[in-house]
Amino acid sequence: MPLSVTACRPRALFFATLLVLAGTGCATSSVNTLPPLVGPEAATEHVTLYVPEGLDIQSVDLEADVFSEAKPGTHTIISEIGGRSFVKAYAVERETGVQVLLVYENIAERPKPIQIIRFETESASLGQK
């Protein structure tokens, strides 16, 4: 199935992504969820991600932020680089047409979404049609 971004609501996705990243950026200790580095001769790594039933994936995005830690009170930077990576999948519910954003992190160990964000109109959330 070809992926299409035309059905995507960029503003809603932007704000949802901002909220997810802002929430994860408040952590006091750094967590590295980047895939491990591999050499040129390494085999291709395969990862399966699970999508809740009834959703059609429209587009997928991989985003990573890389950082290195500095020791407090010094100008020394630790040479080990870490980071956080997210897979974001924009989907639509087949039966209702409701738009959904699936957020995955640490995909090597957690194949299910860490967060599912539904986009509904305000009238729908109030029970109005």
PDB file of C-alpha atoms in Angstrom:
ATOM      1  CA  MET A   1       0.000   0.000   0.000  1.00  0.00           C
ATOM      2  CA  PRO A   2       1.577   3.366  -0.977  1.00  0.00           C
ATOM      3  CA  LEU A   3       1.904   5.886   1.814  1.00  0.00           C
ATOM      4  CA  SER A   4       0.291   9.276   1.402  1.00  0.00           C
ATOM      5  CA  VAL A   5       0.918  12.409   3.407  1.00  0.00           C
ATOM      6  CA  THR A   6      -1.812  14.418   1.702  1.00  0.00           C
ATOM      7  CA  ALA A   7      -4.466  13.321   4.211  1.00  0.00           C
ATOM      8  CA  CYS A   8      -2.238  14.406   7.100  1.00  0.00           C
ATOM      9  CA  ARG A   9      -3.039  17.454   9.204  1.00  0.00           C
ATOM     10  CA  PRO A  10       0.442  18.960   9.593  1.00  0.00           C
ATOM     11  CA  ARG A  11      -0.460  21.442  12.329  1.00  0.00           C
ATOM     12  CA  ALA A  12      -2.085  18.794  14.542  1.00  0.00           C
ATOM     13  CA  LEU A  13       0.822  16.401  14.022  1.00  0.00           C
ATOM     14  CA  PHE A  14       3.332  19.149  14.762  1.00  0.00           C
ATOM     15  CA  PHE A  15       1.709  20.032  18.082  1.00  0.00           C
ATOM     16  CA  ALA A  16       1.246  16.397  19.079  1.00  0.00           C
ATOM     17  CA  THR A  17       4.904  15.686  18.331  1.00  0.00           C
ATOM     18  CA  LEU A  18       5.916  18.774  20.295  1.00  0.00           C
ATOM     19  CA  LEU A  19       3.911  17.574  23.310  1.00  0.00           C
ATOM     20  CA  VAL A  20       5.453  14.108  23.176  1.00  0.00           C
ATOM     21  CA  LEU A  21       8.981  15.451  22.860  1.00  0.00           C
ATOM     22  CA  ALA A  22       8.447  18.089  25.559  1.00  0.00           C
ATOM     23  CA  GLY A  23       7.235  15.411  27.959  1.00  0.00           C
ATOM     24  CA  THR A  24      10.225  13.209  27.295  1.00  0.00           C
ATOM     25  CA  GLY A  25      12.678  16.111  27.474  1.00  0.00           C
ATOM     26  CA  CYS A  26      11.842  16.767  31.135  1.00  0.00           C
ATOM     27  CA  ALA A  27      13.487  13.587  32.371  1.00  0.00           C
ATOM     28  CA  THR A  28      16.341  14.060  34.850  1.00  0.00           C
ATOM     29  CA  SER A  29      18.493  11.184  33.649  1.00  0.00           C
ATOM     30  CA  SER A  30      19.353  10.528  30.044  1.00  0.00           C
ATOM     31  CA  VAL A  31      17.947   7.458  28.373  1.00  0.00           C
ATOM     32  CA  ASN A  32      19.450   6.158  25.166  1.00  0.00           C
ATOM     33  CA  THR A  33      16.919   4.629  22.776  1.00  0.00           C
ATOM     34  CA  LEU A  34      18.959   4.947  19.594  1.00  0.00           C
ATOM     35  CA  PRO A  35      19.504   1.766  17.618  1.00  0.00           C
ATOM     36  CA  PRO A  36      23.001   0.343  18.204  1.00  0.00           C
ATOM     37  CA  LEU A  37      25.759   1.301  15.771  1.00  0.00           C
ATOM     38  CA  VAL A  38      26.624  -1.441  13.318  1.00  0.00           C
ATOM     39  CA  GLY A  39      29.583  -2.051  11.062  1.00  0.00           C
ATOM     40  CA  PRO A  40      29.479  -2.168   7.268  1.00  0.00           C
ATOM     41  CA  GLU A  41      29.488  -5.970   7.243  1.00  0.00           C
ATOM     42  CA  ALA A  42      26.708  -6.384   9.830  1.00  0.00           C
ATOM     43  CA  ALA A  43      23.486  -8.079   8.829  1.00  0.00           C
ATOM     44  CA  THR A  44      20.382  -5.972   8.315  1.00  0.00           C
ATOM     45  CA  GLU A  45      18.374  -5.659  11.499  1.00  0.00           C
ATOM     46  CA  HIS A  46      14.661  -6.395  11.174  1.00  0.00           C
ATOM     47  CA  VAL A  47      12.126  -4.930  13.600  1.00  0.00           C
ATOM     48  CA  THR A  48       8.379  -5.572  13.626  1.00  0.00           C
ATOM     49  CA  LEU A  49       6.104  -2.900  15.063  1.00  0.00           C
ATOM     50  CA  TYR A  50       2.543  -3.706  16.056  1.00  0.00           C
ATOM     51  CA  VAL A  51      -0.334  -1.518  14.917  1.00  0.00           C
ATOM     52  CA  PRO A  52      -3.698  -1.621  16.724  1.00  0.00           C
ATOM     53  CA  GLU A  53      -6.414  -3.333  14.678  1.00  0.00           C
ATOM     54  CA  GLY A  54      -8.647  -1.238  12.464  1.00  0.00           C
ATOM     55  CA  LEU A  55      -5.994   1.325  11.518  1.00  0.00           C
ATOM     56  CA  ASP A  56      -4.609   2.111   8.065  1.00  0.00           C
ATOM     57  CA  ILE A  57      -1.104   3.589   8.172  1.00  0.00           C
ATOM     58  CA  GLN A  58      -0.830   6.702   6.006  1.00  0.00           C
ATOM     59  CA  SER A  59       2.784   7.764   6.683  1.00  0.00           C
ATOM     60  CA  VAL A  60       5.730   6.910   8.906  1.00  0.00           C
ATOM     61  CA  ASP A  61       8.555   9.084  10.243  1.00  0.00           C
ATOM     62  CA  LEU A  62      11.724   8.212  12.159  1.00  0.00           C
ATOM     63  CA  GLU A  63      13.104  11.015  14.285  1.00  0.00           C
ATOM     64  CA  ALA A  64      16.211  10.992  16.445  1.00  0.00           C
ATOM     65  CA  ASP A  65      17.863  13.535  18.717  1.00  0.00           C
ATOM     66  CA  VAL A  66      21.500  12.924  19.584  1.00  0.00           C
ATOM     67  CA  PHE A  67      23.254  14.283  22.677  1.00  0.00           C
ATOM     68  CA  SER A  68      26.429  13.873  24.679  1.00  0.00           C
ATOM     69  CA  GLU A  69      26.558  14.415  28.398  1.00  0.00           C
ATOM     70  CA  ALA A  70      28.736  16.999  30.125  1.00  0.00           C
ATOM     71  CA  LYS A  71      29.997  16.659  33.677  1.00  0.00           C
ATOM     72  CA  PRO A  72      28.374  19.279  35.932  1.00  0.00           C
ATOM     73  CA  GLY A  73      30.685  22.173  36.844  1.00  0.00           C
ATOM     74  CA  THR A  74      33.232  21.369  34.120  1.00  0.00           C
ATOM     75  CA  HIS A  75      33.638  21.905  30.424  1.00  0.00           C
ATOM     76  CA  THR A  76      34.342  18.212  29.862  1.00  0.00           C
ATOM     77  CA  ILE A  77      32.094  16.398  27.429  1.00  0.00           C
ATOM     78  CA  ILE A  78      31.776  12.642  27.751  1.00  0.00           C
ATOM     79  CA  SER A  79      32.689  11.026  24.445  1.00  0.00           C
ATOM     80  CA  GLU A  80      29.839   8.525  24.508  1.00  0.00           C
ATOM     81  CA  ILE A  81      26.911   9.773  22.455  1.00  0.00           C
ATOM     82  CA  GLY A  82      23.366   8.863  23.302  1.00  0.00           C
ATOM     83  CA  GLY A  83      19.992   9.915  22.082  1.00  0.00           C
ATOM     84  CA  ARG A  84      16.318   9.256  21.764  1.00  0.00           C
ATOM     85  CA  SER A  85      14.656   7.943  18.673  1.00  0.00           C
ATOM     86  CA  PHE A  86      10.974   7.870  17.890  1.00  0.00           C
ATOM     87  CA  VAL A  87       8.969   6.248  15.148  1.00  0.00           C
ATOM     88  CA  LYS A  88       5.773   8.159  14.466  1.00  0.00           C
ATOM     89  CA  ALA A  89       3.047   6.595  12.364  1.00  0.00           C
ATOM     90  CA  TYR A  90       0.068   8.604  11.154  1.00  0.00           C
ATOM     91  CA  ALA A  91      -2.988   6.393  10.692  1.00  0.00           C
ATOM     92  CA  VAL A  92      -6.722   6.592  10.051  1.00  0.00           C
ATOM     93  CA  GLU A  93      -9.359   4.373  11.660  1.00  0.00           C
ATOM     94  CA  ARG A  94     -11.009   2.375   8.880  1.00  0.00           C
ATOM     95  CA  GLU A  95     -14.566   2.548  10.226  1.00  0.00           C
ATOM     96  CA  THR A  96     -14.723   6.088  11.609  1.00  0.00           C
ATOM     97  CA  GLY A  97     -12.087   8.036   9.667  1.00  0.00           C
ATOM     98  CA  VAL A  98     -10.665   9.364  12.949  1.00  0.00           C
ATOM     99  CA  GLN A  99      -7.009  10.352  12.601  1.00  0.00           C
ATOM    100  CA  VAL A 100      -4.487   8.755  14.946  1.00  0.00           C
ATOM    101  CA  LEU A 101      -0.806   9.309  15.707  1.00  0.00           C
ATOM    102  CA  LEU A 102       1.097   6.269  17.000  1.00  0.00           C
ATOM    103  CA  VAL A 103       4.362   6.999  18.823  1.00  0.00           C
ATOM    104  CA  TYR A 104       6.968   4.265  19.291  1.00  0.00           C
ATOM    105  CA  GLU A 105      10.200   4.515  21.261  1.00  0.00           C
ATOM    106  CA  ASN A 106      12.959   1.971  21.887  1.00  0.00           C
ATOM    107  CA  ILE A 107      11.625  -0.184  19.058  1.00  0.00           C
ATOM    108  CA  ALA A 108      14.232  -2.907  19.577  1.00  0.00           C
ATOM    109  CA  GLU A 109      12.650  -3.766  22.933  1.00  0.00           C
ATOM    110  CA  ARG A 110       9.110  -2.374  22.701  1.00  0.00           C
ATOM    111  CA  PRO A 111       7.203  -3.144  19.480  1.00  0.00           C
ATOM    112  CA  LYS A 112       3.914  -1.607  20.681  1.00  0.00           C
ATOM    113  CA  PRO A 113       3.200   2.140  20.679  1.00  0.00           C
ATOM    114  CA  ILE A 114       4.099   4.057  23.836  1.00  0.00           C
ATOM    115  CA  GLN A 115       1.344   6.550  23.062  1.00  0.00           C
ATOM    116  CA  ILE A 116      -1.729   6.662  20.831  1.00  0.00           C
ATOM    117  CA  ILE A 117      -3.044  10.152  20.104  1.00  0.00           C
ATOM    118  CA  ARG A 118      -6.519  10.518  18.569  1.00  0.00           C
ATOM    119  CA  PHE A 119      -7.510  13.653  16.650  1.00  0.00           C
ATOM    120  CA  GLU A 120     -11.205  14.453  16.898  1.00  0.00           C
ATOM    121  CA  THR A 121     -13.160  17.601  16.246  1.00  0.00           C
ATOM    122  CA  GLU A 122     -14.286  19.465  19.320  1.00  0.00           C
ATOM    123  CA  SER A 123     -17.954  18.806  18.539  1.00  0.00           C
ATOM    124  CA  ALA A 124     -17.263  15.044  18.387  1.00  0.00           C
ATOM    125  CA  SER A 125     -15.637  15.098  21.809  1.00  0.00           C
ATOM    126  CA  LEU A 126     -18.690  16.844  23.246  1.00  0.00           C
ATOM    127  CA  GLY A 127     -20.996  14.145  21.877  1.00  0.00           C
ATOM    128  CA  GLN A 128     -22.417  16.408  19.184  1.00  0.00           C
ATOM    129  CA  LYS A 129     -22.743  15.463  15.530  1.00  0.00           C
TER     130      LYS A 129
END
